[in-house]
Amino acid sequence: EVQLVESGGALVQPGGSLRLSCAASGFTFSNFEMNWVRQAPGKGPEWVSYISSRGRTIYYADSVKGRFTISRDNAKNSLYLQMKSLRAADTAVYYCARVIPFDIVVDSGVINTGYFDSWGQGTLVTVSS
Amino acid sequence: DIQLAQSPSFLSASVGDRVTITCRASQGISTSLAWFQQKPGKAPKLLIYDASSLHSAVPSRFSGSGSGTDFTLIISSLQPEDFATYYCQHLNGYPSPFGQGTRLEIK
């Protein structure tokens, strides 16, 4: 059974730092791309960051670029999100999510896409003084 | 960046009703769209991917359709456990946007 378990959420003051972890089990973690997605209270999910299976390709949402760093340790089956210069707007439940990639064949070629098939239970980050 | 607009934002329906939720993309995205169900305090749960493919163990009363810019999620006969919030999501590179959600409540 695929399991993703986030940890590390806490109450932190504005300008502070925090490191989130996501422990993966039930699948070969090193074969899968991973993401962080967050959800502010009463709002919809917001994609935060992506990392390829070997960690060579990384993307960030503009809202966190320069402040958050995604990383992974395939030997430990773990995904991380280092967050610094935290703001009140970063208050949210943070989820890790696994990607299942697939291709769509269209007339003009192939579209590389995928879907987030498994999510953790989330960890709450509250930024407040 | 591509944006997704869901409608309606709120929907009130009864057990046994047929419900349709729509998601419109700001530009053509082929069939690269997923639908999620989320209940309070829980993570989103994948229902549909590739616009119309049912994820494993998802009941057949859920179906999806559409291509390009207009997509729909249909629940053919609402069950009590279906009252939740539904989100669409596009994934073809990053950033990966989500719709703003449709909250489905019991009438």
PDB file of N, CA and C in Angstrom, chain B:
ATOM      1  N   ASP B   1       0.342  31.561 -17.902  1.00  0.00           N
ATOM      2  CA  ASP B   1      -0.011  30.321 -17.227  1.00  0.00           C
ATOM      3  C   ASP B   1      -1.497  30.003 -17.447  1.00  0.00           C
ATOM      4  N   ILE B   2      -1.782  28.714 -17.488  1.00  0.00           N
ATOM      5  CA  ILE B   2      -3.158  28.270 -17.663  1.00  0.00           C
ATOM      6  C   ILE B   2      -3.932  28.447 -16.367  1.00  0.00           C
ATOM      7  N   GLN B   3      -5.164  28.887 -16.490  1.00  0.00           N
ATOM      8  CA  GLN B   3      -6.050  29.020 -15.334  1.00  0.00           C
ATOM      9  C   GLN B   3      -7.286  28.158 -15.542  1.00  0.00           C
ATOM     10  N   LEU B   4      -7.818  27.650 -14.431  1.00  0.00           N
ATOM     11  CA  LEU B   4      -9.006  26.815 -14.460  1.00  0.00           C
ATOM     12  C   LEU B   4     -10.122  27.487 -13.685  1.00  0.00           C
ATOM     13  N   ALA B   5     -11.304  27.540 -14.292  1.00  0.00           N
ATOM     14  CA  ALA B   5     -12.464  28.148 -13.644  1.00  0.00           C
ATOM     15  C   ALA B   5     -13.560  27.099 -13.506  1.00  0.00           C
ATOM     16  N   GLN B   6     -13.929  26.813 -12.261  1.00  0.00           N
ATOM     17  CA  GLN B   6     -14.975  25.834 -12.006  1.00  0.00           C
ATOM     18  C   GLN B   6     -16.311  26.523 -11.800  1.00  0.00           C
ATOM     19  N   SER B   7     -17.374  25.819 -12.153  1.00  0.00           N
ATOM     20  CA  SER B   7     -18.715  26.305 -11.853  1.00  0.00           C
ATOM     21  C   SER B   7     -19.646  25.114 -11.645  1.00  0.00           C
ATOM     22  N   PRO B   8     -20.615  25.255 -10.741  1.00  0.00           N
ATOM     23  CA  PRO B   8     -20.759  26.394  -9.845  1.00  0.00           C
ATOM     24  C   PRO B   8     -19.774  26.314  -8.687  1.00  0.00           C
ATOM     25  N   SER B   9     -19.678  27.338  -7.876  1.00  0.00           N
ATOM     26  CA  SER B   9     -18.835  27.309  -6.687  1.00  0.00           C
ATOM     27  C   SER B   9     -19.510  26.534  -5.567  1.00  0.00           C
ATOM     28  N   PHE B  10     -20.842  26.560  -5.581  1.00  0.00           N
ATOM     29  CA  PHE B  10     -21.621  25.899  -4.556  1.00  0.00           C
ATOM     30  C   PHE B  10     -22.817  25.221  -5.208  1.00  0.00           C
ATOM     31  N   LEU B  11     -23.116  24.020  -4.737  1.00  0.00           N
ATOM     32  CA  LEU B  11     -24.201  23.254  -5.317  1.00  0.00           C
ATOM     33  C   LEU B  11     -24.935  22.517  -4.204  1.00  0.00           C
ATOM     34  N   SER B  12     -26.247  22.647  -4.192  1.00  0.00           N
ATOM     35  CA  SER B  12     -27.074  21.953  -3.217  1.00  0.00           C
ATOM     36  C   SER B  12     -27.895  20.904  -3.954  1.00  0.00           C
ATOM     37  N   ALA B  13     -27.834  19.657  -3.512  1.00  0.00           N
ATOM     38  CA  ALA B  13     -28.524  18.582  -4.203  1.00  0.00           C
ATOM     39  C   ALA B  13     -28.965  17.514  -3.220  1.00  0.00           C
ATOM     40  N   SER B  14     -29.778  16.613  -3.707  1.00  0.00           N
ATOM     41  CA  SER B  14     -30.340  15.558  -2.850  1.00  0.00           C
ATOM     42  C   SER B  14     -29.763  14.199  -3.236  1.00  0.00           C
ATOM     43  N   VAL B  15     -29.824  13.267  -2.305  1.00  0.00           N
ATOM     44  CA  VAL B  15     -29.413  11.898  -2.592  1.00  0.00           C
ATOM     45  C   VAL B  15     -30.224  11.380  -3.773  1.00  0.00           C
ATOM     46  N   GLY B  16     -29.539  10.775  -4.736  1.00  0.00           N
ATOM     47  CA  GLY B  16     -30.177  10.257  -5.931  1.00  0.00           C
ATOM     48  C   GLY B  16     -30.142  11.208  -7.114  1.00  0.00           C
ATOM     49  N   ASP B  17     -29.824  12.473  -6.877  1.00  0.00           N
ATOM     50  CA  ASP B  17     -29.757  13.454  -7.962  1.00  0.00           C
ATOM     51  C   ASP B  17     -28.570  13.176  -8.886  1.00  0.00           C
ATOM     52  N   ARG B  18     -28.718  13.662 -10.122  1.00  0.00           N
ATOM     53  CA  ARG B  18     -27.598  13.687 -11.063  1.00  0.00           C
ATOM     54  C   ARG B  18     -26.995  15.085 -10.998  1.00  0.00           C
ATOM     55  N   VAL B  19     -25.677  15.157 -10.853  1.00  0.00           N
ATOM     56  CA  VAL B  19     -24.985  16.433 -10.650  1.00  0.00           C
ATOM     57  C   VAL B  19     -23.905  16.607 -11.698  1.00  0.00           C
ATOM     58  N   THR B  20     -23.802  17.830 -12.213  1.00  0.00           N
ATOM     59  CA  THR B  20     -22.762  18.154 -13.191  1.00  0.00           C
ATOM     60  C   THR B  20     -21.944  19.345 -12.698  1.00  0.00           C
ATOM     61  N   ILE B  21     -20.643  19.185 -12.707  1.00  0.00           N
ATOM     62  CA  ILE B  21     -19.702  20.254 -12.346  1.00  0.00           C
ATOM     63  C   ILE B  21     -18.825  20.512 -13.561  1.00  0.00           C
ATOM     64  N   THR B  22     -18.590  21.782 -13.857  1.00  0.00           N
ATOM     65  CA  THR B  22     -17.788  22.101 -15.031  1.00  0.00           C
ATOM     66  C   THR B  22     -16.477  22.772 -14.653  1.00  0.00           C
ATOM     67  N   CYS B  23     -15.511  22.602 -15.526  1.00  0.00           N
ATOM     68  CA  CYS B  23     -14.182  23.196 -15.370  1.00  0.00           C
ATOM     69  C   CYS B  23     -13.775  23.724 -16.733  1.00  0.00           C
ATOM     70  N   ARG B  24     -13.443  25.008 -16.798  1.00  0.00           N
ATOM     71  CA  ARG B  24     -13.054  25.615 -18.062  1.00  0.00           C
ATOM     72  C   ARG B  24     -11.608  26.093 -17.972  1.00  0.00           C
ATOM     73  N   ALA B  25     -10.801  25.682 -18.942  1.00  0.00           N
ATOM     74  CA  ALA B  25      -9.393  26.089 -18.991  1.00  0.00           C
ATOM     75  C   ALA B  25      -9.248  27.350 -19.830  1.00  0.00           C
ATOM     76  N   SER B  26      -8.279  28.182 -19.467  1.00  0.00           N
ATOM     77  CA  SER B  26      -8.071  29.460 -20.147  1.00  0.00           C
ATOM     78  C   SER B  26      -7.481  29.280 -21.549  1.00  0.00           C
ATOM     79  N   GLN B  27      -6.952  28.094 -21.827  1.00  0.00           N
ATOM     80  CA  GLN B  27      -6.514  27.744 -23.174  1.00  0.00           C
ATOM     81  C   GLN B  27      -6.597  26.230 -23.313  1.00  0.00           C
ATOM     82  N   GLY B  28      -6.505  25.749 -24.541  1.00  0.00           N
ATOM     83  CA  GLY B  28      -6.665  24.325 -24.789  1.00  0.00           C
ATOM     84  C   GLY B  28      -5.628  23.470 -24.083  1.00  0.00           C
ATOM     85  N   ILE B  29      -6.088  22.409 -23.423  1.00  0.00           N
ATOM     86  CA  ILE B  29      -5.191  21.539 -22.662  1.00  0.00           C
ATOM     87  C   ILE B  29      -5.387  20.068 -23.043  1.00  0.00           C
ATOM     88  N   SER B  30      -5.947  19.830 -24.231  1.00  0.00           N
ATOM     89  CA  SER B  30      -6.224  18.458 -24.667  1.00  0.00           C
ATOM     90  C   SER B  30      -7.099  17.775 -23.611  1.00  0.00           C
ATOM     91  N   THR B  31      -6.670  16.623 -23.119  1.00  0.00           N
ATOM     92  CA  THR B  31      -7.436  15.942 -22.069  1.00  0.00           C
ATOM     93  C   THR B  31      -6.649  15.880 -20.758  1.00  0.00           C
ATOM     94  N   SER B  32      -5.685  16.776 -20.606  1.00  0.00           N
ATOM     95  CA  SER B  32      -4.813  16.762 -19.437  1.00  0.00           C
ATOM     96  C   SER B  32      -5.502  17.405 -18.230  1.00  0.00           C
ATOM     97  N   LEU B  33      -6.520  16.729 -17.713  1.00  0.00           N
ATOM     98  CA  LEU B  33      -7.293  17.260 -16.595  1.00  0.00           C
ATOM     99  C   LEU B  33      -7.680  16.132 -15.648  1.00  0.00           C
ATOM    100  N   ALA B  34      -7.560  16.430 -14.363  1.00  0.00           N
ATOM    101  CA  ALA B  34      -7.941  15.478 -13.326  1.00  0.00           C
ATOM    102  C   ALA B  34      -9.010  16.099 -12.428  1.00  0.00           C
ATOM    103  N   TRP B  35      -9.786  15.233 -11.796  1.00  0.00           N
ATOM    104  CA  TRP B  35     -10.798  15.661 -10.823  1.00  0.00           C
ATOM    105  C   TRP B  35     -10.493  15.008  -9.480  1.00  0.00           C
ATOM    106  N   PHE B  36     -10.650  15.789  -8.412  1.00  0.00           N
ATOM    107  CA  PHE B  36     -10.429  15.314  -7.057  1.00  0.00           C
ATOM    108  C   PHE B  36     -11.658  15.579  -6.211  1.00  0.00           C
ATOM    109  N   GLN B  37     -11.841  14.719  -5.216  1.00  0.00           N
ATOM    110  CA  GLN B  37     -12.848  14.898  -4.182  1.00  0.00           C
ATOM    111  C   GLN B  37     -12.124  15.151  -2.865  1.00  0.00           C
ATOM    112  N   GLN B  38     -12.593  16.135  -2.098  1.00  0.00           N
ATOM    113  CA  GLN B  38     -11.976  16.382  -0.804  1.00  0.00           C
ATOM    114  C   GLN B  38     -13.042  16.544   0.270  1.00  0.00           C
ATOM    115  N   LYS B  39     -12.865  15.813   1.348  1.00  0.00           N
ATOM    116  CA  LYS B  39     -13.729  15.934   2.506  1.00  0.00           C
ATOM    117  C   LYS B  39     -12.989  16.694   3.600  1.00  0.00           C
ATOM    118  N   PRO B  40     -13.721  17.342   4.506  1.00  0.00           N
ATOM    119  CA  PRO B  40     -13.078  18.184   5.536  1.00  0.00           C
ATOM    120  C   PRO B  40     -12.012  17.442   6.324  1.00  0.00           C
ATOM    121  N   GLY B  41     -10.841  18.058   6.433  1.00  0.00           N
ATOM    122  CA  GLY B  41      -9.747  17.489   7.203  1.00  0.00           C
ATOM    123  C   GLY B  41      -8.993  16.375   6.513  1.00  0.00           C
ATOM    124  N   LYS B  42      -9.325  16.102   5.274  1.00  0.00           N
ATOM    125  CA  LYS B  42      -8.684  15.013   4.524  1.00  0.00           C
ATOM    126  C   LYS B  42      -7.956  15.550   3.303  1.00  0.00           C
ATOM    127  N   ALA B  43      -7.041  14.762   2.783  1.00  0.00           N
ATOM    128  CA  ALA B  43      -6.337  15.122   1.554  1.00  0.00           C
ATOM    129  C   ALA B  43      -7.269  14.931   0.355  1.00  0.00           C
ATOM    130  N   PRO B  44      -7.010  15.654  -0.717  1.00  0.00           N
ATOM    131  CA  PRO B  44      -7.765  15.394  -1.954  1.00  0.00           C
ATOM    132  C   PRO B  44      -7.573  13.948  -2.401  1.00  0.00           C
ATOM    133  N   LYS B  45      -8.654  13.415  -2.969  1.00  0.00           N
ATOM    134  CA  LYS B  45      -8.636  12.026  -3.444  1.00  0.00           C
ATOM    135  C   LYS B  45      -8.902  12.037  -4.940  1.00  0.00           C
ATOM    136  N   LEU B  46      -8.024  11.383  -5.705  1.00  0.00           N
ATOM    137  CA  LEU B  46      -8.155  11.362  -7.151  1.00  0.00           C
ATOM    138  C   LEU B  46      -9.367  10.553  -7.580  1.00  0.00           C
ATOM    139  N   LEU B  47     -10.190  11.156  -8.439  1.00  0.00           N
ATOM    140  CA  LEU B  47     -11.348  10.457  -9.003  1.00  0.00           C
ATOM    141  C   LEU B  47     -11.127  10.096 -10.468  1.00  0.00           C
ATOM    142  N   ILE B  48     -10.718  11.085 -11.249  1.00  0.00           N
ATOM    143  CA  ILE B  48     -10.657  10.981 -12.702  1.00  0.00           C
ATOM    144  C   ILE B  48      -9.336  11.603 -13.155  1.00  0.00           C
ATOM    145  N   TYR B  49      -8.690  10.992 -14.137  1.00  0.00           N
ATOM    146  CA  TYR B  49      -7.520  11.576 -14.779  1.00  0.00           C
ATOM    147  C   TYR B  49      -7.685  11.464 -16.284  1.00  0.00           C
ATOM    148  N   ASP B  50      -6.886  12.195 -17.018  1.00  0.00           N
ATOM    149  CA  ASP B  50      -6.982  12.207 -18.483  1.00  0.00           C
ATOM    150  C   ASP B  50      -8.416  12.518 -18.905  1.00  0.00           C
ATOM    151  N   ALA B  51      -9.031  13.397 -18.172  1.00  0.00           N
ATOM    152  CA  ALA B  51     -10.382  13.931 -18.411  1.00  0.00           C
ATOM    153  C   ALA B  51     -11.506  12.928 -18.202  1.00  0.00           C
ATOM    154  N   SER B  52     -11.271  11.653 -18.521  1.00  0.00           N
ATOM    155  CA  SER B  52     -12.384  10.705 -18.494  1.00  0.00           C
ATOM    156  C   SER B  52     -12.025   9.327 -17.952  1.00  0.00           C
ATOM    157  N   SER B  53     -10.777   9.121 -17.542  1.00  0.00           N
ATOM    158  CA  SER B  53     -10.366   7.808 -17.028  1.00  0.00           C
ATOM    159  C   SER B  53     -10.629   7.726 -15.535  1.00  0.00           C
ATOM    160  N   LEU B  54     -11.365   6.697 -15.152  1.00  0.00           N
ATOM    161  CA  LEU B  54     -11.724   6.524 -13.742  1.00  0.00           C
ATOM    162  C   LEU B  54     -10.544   5.921 -12.987  1.00  0.00           C
ATOM    163  N   HIS B  55     -10.153   6.557 -11.887  1.00  0.00           N
ATOM    164  CA  HIS B  55      -9.064   6.026 -11.067  1.00  0.00           C
ATOM    165  C   HIS B  55      -9.546   4.747 -10.382  1.00  0.00           C
ATOM    166  N   SER B  56      -8.585   3.915  -9.988  1.00  0.00           N
ATOM    167  CA  SER B  56      -8.919   2.631  -9.387  1.00  0.00           C
ATOM    168  C   SER B  56      -9.777   2.796  -8.125  1.00  0.00           C
ATOM    169  N   ALA B  57     -10.759   1.931  -8.003  1.00  0.00           N
ATOM    170  CA  ALA B  57     -11.660   1.854  -6.844  1.00  0.00           C
ATOM    171  C   ALA B  57     -12.637   3.024  -6.745  1.00  0.00           C
ATOM    172  N   VAL B  58     -12.694   3.857  -7.761  1.00  0.00           N
ATOM    173  CA  VAL B  58     -13.672   4.957  -7.751  1.00  0.00           C
ATOM    174  C   VAL B  58     -14.992   4.428  -8.315  1.00  0.00           C
ATOM    175  N   PRO B  59     -16.097   4.672  -7.632  1.00  0.00           N
ATOM    176  CA  PRO B  59     -17.388   4.131  -8.105  1.00  0.00           C
ATOM    177  C   PRO B  59     -17.754   4.613  -9.500  1.00  0.00           C
ATOM    178  N   SER B  60     -18.440   3.776 -10.228  1.00  0.00           N
ATOM    179  CA  SER B  60     -18.766   4.075 -11.631  1.00  0.00           C
ATOM    180  C   SER B  60     -19.827   5.161 -11.781  1.00  0.00           C
ATOM    181  N   ARG B  61     -20.431   5.613 -10.678  1.00  0.00           N
ATOM    182  CA  ARG B  61     -21.373   6.734 -10.790  1.00  0.00           C
ATOM    183  C   ARG B  61     -20.638   8.041 -11.093  1.00  0.00           C
ATOM    184  N   PHE B  62     -19.324   8.055 -10.920  1.00  0.00           N
ATOM    185  CA  PHE B  62     -18.513   9.214 -11.297  1.00  0.00           C
ATOM    186  C   PHE B  62     -18.042   9.044 -12.738  1.00  0.00           C
ATOM    187  N   SER B  63     -18.161  10.111 -13.516  1.00  0.00           N
ATOM    188  CA  SER B  63     -17.628  10.084 -14.872  1.00  0.00           C
ATOM    189  C   SER B  63     -17.153  11.478 -15.255  1.00  0.00           C
ATOM    190  N   GLY B  64     -16.212  11.507 -16.175  1.00  0.00           N
ATOM    191  CA  GLY B  64     -15.675  12.770 -16.648  1.00  0.00           C
ATOM    192  C   GLY B  64     -15.661  12.807 -18.156  1.00  0.00           C
ATOM    193  N   SER B  65     -15.748  14.014 -18.697  1.00  0.00           N
ATOM    194  CA  SER B  65     -15.696  14.164 -20.139  1.00  0.00           C
ATOM    195  C   SER B  65     -15.108  15.525 -20.485  1.00  0.00           C
ATOM    196  N   GLY B  66     -14.799  15.683 -21.754  1.00  0.00           N
ATOM    197  CA  GLY B  66     -14.305  16.968 -22.228  1.00  0.00           C
ATOM    198  C   GLY B  66     -12.935  16.884 -22.842  1.00  0.00           C
ATOM    199  N   SER B  67     -12.601  17.926 -23.578  1.00  0.00           N
ATOM    200  CA  SER B  67     -11.306  18.034 -24.234  1.00  0.00           C
ATOM    201  C   SER B  67     -11.122  19.485 -24.654  1.00  0.00           C
ATOM    202  N   GLY B  68      -9.892  19.924 -24.682  1.00  0.00           N
ATOM    203  CA  GLY B  68      -9.639  21.307 -25.091  1.00  0.00           C
ATOM    204  C   GLY B  68      -9.776  22.276 -23.931  1.00  0.00           C
ATOM    205  N   THR B  69     -10.896  22.976 -23.848  1.00  0.00           N
ATOM    206  CA  THR B  69     -11.081  23.954 -22.785  1.00  0.00           C
ATOM    207  C   THR B  69     -12.247  23.651 -21.845  1.00  0.00           C
ATOM    208  N   ASP B  70     -13.140  22.774 -22.225  1.00  0.00           N
ATOM    209  CA  ASP B  70     -14.356  22.553 -21.432  1.00  0.00           C
ATOM    210  C   ASP B  70     -14.467  21.108 -20.971  1.00  0.00           C
ATOM    211  N   PHE B  71     -14.646  20.958 -19.661  1.00  0.00           N
ATOM    212  CA  PHE B  71     -14.659  19.648 -19.040  1.00  0.00           C
ATOM    213  C   PHE B  71     -15.824  19.559 -18.055  1.00  0.00           C
ATOM    214  N   THR B  72     -16.310  18.328 -17.874  1.00  0.00           N
ATOM    215  CA  THR B  72     -17.372  18.125 -16.906  1.00  0.00           C
ATOM    216  C   THR B  72     -17.104  16.901 -16.044  1.00  0.00           C
ATOM    217  N   LEU B  73     -17.538  16.990 -14.804  1.00  0.00           N
ATOM    218  CA  LEU B  73     -17.574  15.856 -13.882  1.00  0.00           C
ATOM    219  C   LEU B  73     -19.043  15.608 -13.603  1.00  0.00           C
ATOM    220  N   ILE B  74     -19.465  14.379 -13.794  1.00  0.00           N
ATOM    221  CA  ILE B  74     -20.859  14.006 -13.548  1.00  0.00           C
ATOM    222  C   ILE B  74     -20.907  12.938 -12.469  1.00  0.00           C
ATOM    223  N   ILE B  75     -21.804  13.142 -11.523  1.00  0.00           N
ATOM    224  CA  ILE B  75     -22.136  12.107 -10.540  1.00  0.00           C
ATOM    225  C   ILE B  75     -23.559  11.684 -10.889  1.00  0.00           C
ATOM    226  N   SER B  76     -23.717  10.457 -11.300  1.00  0.00           N
ATOM    227  CA  SER B  76     -24.995  10.056 -11.906  1.00  0.00           C
ATOM    228  C   SER B  76     -26.121   9.918 -10.886  1.00  0.00           C
ATOM    229  N   SER B  77     -25.814   9.467  -9.684  1.00  0.00           N
ATOM    230  CA  SER B  77     -26.826   9.304  -8.655  1.00  0.00           C
ATOM    231  C   SER B  77     -26.149   9.540  -7.303  1.00  0.00           C
ATOM    232  N   LEU B  78     -26.338  10.734  -6.760  1.00  0.00           N
ATOM    233  CA  LEU B  78     -25.621  11.125  -5.555  1.00  0.00           C
ATOM    234  C   LEU B  78     -25.868  10.180  -4.387  1.00  0.00           C
ATOM    235  N   GLN B  79     -24.788   9.837  -3.729  1.00  0.00           N
ATOM    236  CA  GLN B  79     -24.861   9.044  -2.507  1.00  0.00           C
ATOM    237  C   GLN B  79     -24.460   9.924  -1.318  1.00  0.00           C
ATOM    238  N   PRO B  80     -24.847   9.564  -0.112  1.00  0.00           N
ATOM    239  CA  PRO B  80     -24.526  10.420   1.054  1.00  0.00           C
ATOM    240  C   PRO B  80     -23.037  10.717   1.194  1.00  0.00           C
ATOM    241  N   GLU B  81     -22.191   9.762   0.831  1.00  0.00           N
ATOM    242  CA  GLU B  81     -20.753   9.958   0.978  1.00  0.00           C
ATOM    243  C   GLU B  81     -20.154  10.870  -0.096  1.00  0.00           C
ATOM    244  N   ASP B  82     -20.955  11.292  -1.074  1.00  0.00           N
ATOM    245  CA  ASP B  82     -20.441  12.141  -2.154  1.00  0.00           C
ATOM    246  C   ASP B  82     -20.467  13.624  -1.808  1.00  0.00           C
ATOM    247  N   PHE B  83     -21.076  13.975  -0.700  1.00  0.00           N
ATOM    248  CA  PHE B  83     -21.144  15.391  -0.332  1.00  0.00           C
ATOM    249  C   PHE B  83     -19.763  15.813   0.173  1.00  0.00           C
ATOM    250  N   ALA B  84     -19.142  16.689  -0.617  1.00  0.00           N
ATOM    251  CA  ALA B  84     -17.738  17.044  -0.434  1.00  0.00           C
ATOM    252  C   ALA B  84     -17.438  18.233  -1.346  1.00  0.00           C
ATOM    253  N   THR B  85     -16.170  18.601  -1.413  1.00  0.00           N
ATOM    254  CA  THR B  85     -15.737  19.639  -2.341  1.00  0.00           C
ATOM    255  C   THR B  85     -14.945  18.981  -3.465  1.00  0.00           C
ATOM    256  N   TYR B  86     -15.169  19.440  -4.681  1.00  0.00           N
ATOM    257  CA  TYR B  86     -14.545  18.854  -5.866  1.00  0.00           C
ATOM    258  C   TYR B  86     -13.654  19.893  -6.552  1.00  0.00           C
ATOM    259  N   TYR B  87     -12.484  19.434  -6.965  1.00  0.00           N
ATOM    260  CA  TYR B  87     -11.516  20.300  -7.638  1.00  0.00           C
ATOM    261  C   TYR B  87     -11.055  19.672  -8.937  1.00  0.00           C
ATOM    262  N   CYS B  88     -10.864  20.510  -9.951  1.00  0.00           N
ATOM    263  CA  CYS B  88     -10.179  20.059 -11.159  1.00  0.00           C
ATOM    264  C   CYS B  88      -8.725  20.531 -11.090  1.00  0.00           C
ATOM    265  N   GLN B  89      -7.868  19.854 -11.828  1.00  0.00           N
ATOM    266  CA  GLN B  89      -6.442  20.191 -11.862  1.00  0.00           C
ATOM    267  C   GLN B  89      -5.886  19.872 -13.235  1.00  0.00           C
ATOM    268  N   HIS B  90      -5.011  20.733 -13.718  1.00  0.00           N
ATOM    269  CA  HIS B  90      -4.328  20.495 -14.982  1.00  0.00           C
ATOM    270  C   HIS B  90      -2.864  20.190 -14.700  1.00  0.00           C
ATOM    271  N   LEU B  91      -2.339  19.171 -15.376  1.00  0.00           N
ATOM    272  CA  LEU B  91      -0.929  18.843 -15.217  1.00  0.00           C
ATOM    273  C   LEU B  91      -0.318  18.565 -16.575  1.00  0.00           C
ATOM    274  N   ASN B  92       0.445  19.542 -17.065  1.00  0.00           N
ATOM    275  CA  ASN B  92       1.242  19.366 -18.274  1.00  0.00           C
ATOM    276  C   ASN B  92       2.394  20.329 -18.126  1.00  0.00           C
ATOM    277  N   GLY B  93       3.405  19.892 -17.367  1.00  0.00           N
ATOM    278  CA  GLY B  93       4.438  20.816 -16.984  1.00  0.00           C
ATOM    279  C   GLY B  93       3.976  21.578 -15.741  1.00  0.00           C
ATOM    280  N   TYR B  94       4.792  22.522 -15.341  1.00  0.00           N
ATOM    281  CA  TYR B  94       4.522  23.274 -14.106  1.00  0.00           C
ATOM    282  C   TYR B  94       4.650  24.773 -14.382  1.00  0.00           C
ATOM    283  N   PRO B  95       3.877  25.630 -13.708  1.00  0.00           N
ATOM    284  CA  PRO B  95       2.972  25.349 -12.580  1.00  0.00           C
ATOM    285  C   PRO B  95       1.752  24.525 -12.986  1.00  0.00           C
ATOM    286  N   SER B  96       1.207  23.848 -12.002  1.00  0.00           N
ATOM    287  CA  SER B  96       0.055  22.995 -12.200  1.00  0.00           C
ATOM    288  C   SER B  96      -1.127  23.606 -11.461  1.00  0.00           C
ATOM    289  N   PRO B  97      -2.078  24.198 -12.178  1.00  0.00           N
ATOM    290  CA  PRO B  97      -3.171  24.904 -11.508  1.00  0.00           C
ATOM    291  C   PRO B  97      -4.306  23.985 -11.086  1.00  0.00           C
ATOM    292  N   PHE B  98      -4.993  24.421 -10.025  1.00  0.00           N
ATOM    293  CA  PHE B  98      -6.227  23.799  -9.586  1.00  0.00           C
ATOM    294  C   PHE B  98      -7.379  24.778  -9.809  1.00  0.00           C
ATOM    295  N   GLY B  99      -8.572  24.239 -10.001  1.00  0.00           N
ATOM    296  CA  GLY B  99      -9.752  25.079  -9.992  1.00  0.00           C
ATOM    297  C   GLY B  99     -10.038  25.546  -8.575  1.00  0.00           C
ATOM    298  N   GLN B 100     -10.962  26.477  -8.444  1.00  0.00           N
ATOM    299  CA  GLN B 100     -11.233  27.064  -7.131  1.00  0.00           C
ATOM    300  C   GLN B 100     -12.162  26.198  -6.281  1.00  0.00           C
ATOM    301  N   GLY B 101     -12.739  25.161  -6.878  1.00  0.00           N
ATOM    302  CA  GLY B 101     -13.535  24.211  -6.126  1.00  0.00           C
ATOM    303  C   GLY B 101     -15.037  24.383  -6.275  1.00  0.00           C
ATOM    304  N   THR B 102     -15.737  23.278  -6.118  1.00  0.00           N
ATOM    305  CA  THR B 102     -17.197  23.251  -6.090  1.00  0.00           C
ATOM    306  C   THR B 102     -17.617  22.509  -4.833  1.00  0.00           C
ATOM    307  N   ARG B 103     -18.301  23.212  -3.958  1.00  0.00           N
ATOM    308  CA  ARG B 103     -18.750  22.607  -2.705  1.00  0.00           C
ATOM    309  C   ARG B 103     -20.139  22.031  -2.910  1.00  0.00           C
ATOM    310  N   LEU B 104     -20.272  20.740  -2.715  1.00  0.00           N
ATOM    311  CA  LEU B 104     -21.523  20.022  -2.937  1.00  0.00           C
ATOM    312  C   LEU B 104     -22.139  19.701  -1.582  1.00  0.00           C
ATOM    313  N   GLU B 105     -23.321  20.246  -1.337  1.00  0.00           N
ATOM    314  CA  GLU B 105     -23.961  20.059  -0.034  1.00  0.00           C
ATOM    315  C   GLU B 105     -25.328  19.415  -0.183  1.00  0.00           C
ATOM    316  N   ILE B 106     -25.791  18.843   0.899  1.00  0.00           N
ATOM    317  CA  ILE B 106     -27.078  18.169   0.913  1.00  0.00           C
ATOM    318  C   ILE B 106     -28.203  19.200   0.973  1.00  0.00           C
ATOM    319  N   LYS B 107     -29.186  19.035   0.091  1.00  0.00           N
ATOM    320  CA  LYS B 107     -30.356  19.913   0.087  1.00  0.00           C
ATOM    321  C   LYS B 107     -31.290  19.502   1.216  1.00  0.00           C
TER     322      LYS B 107
END
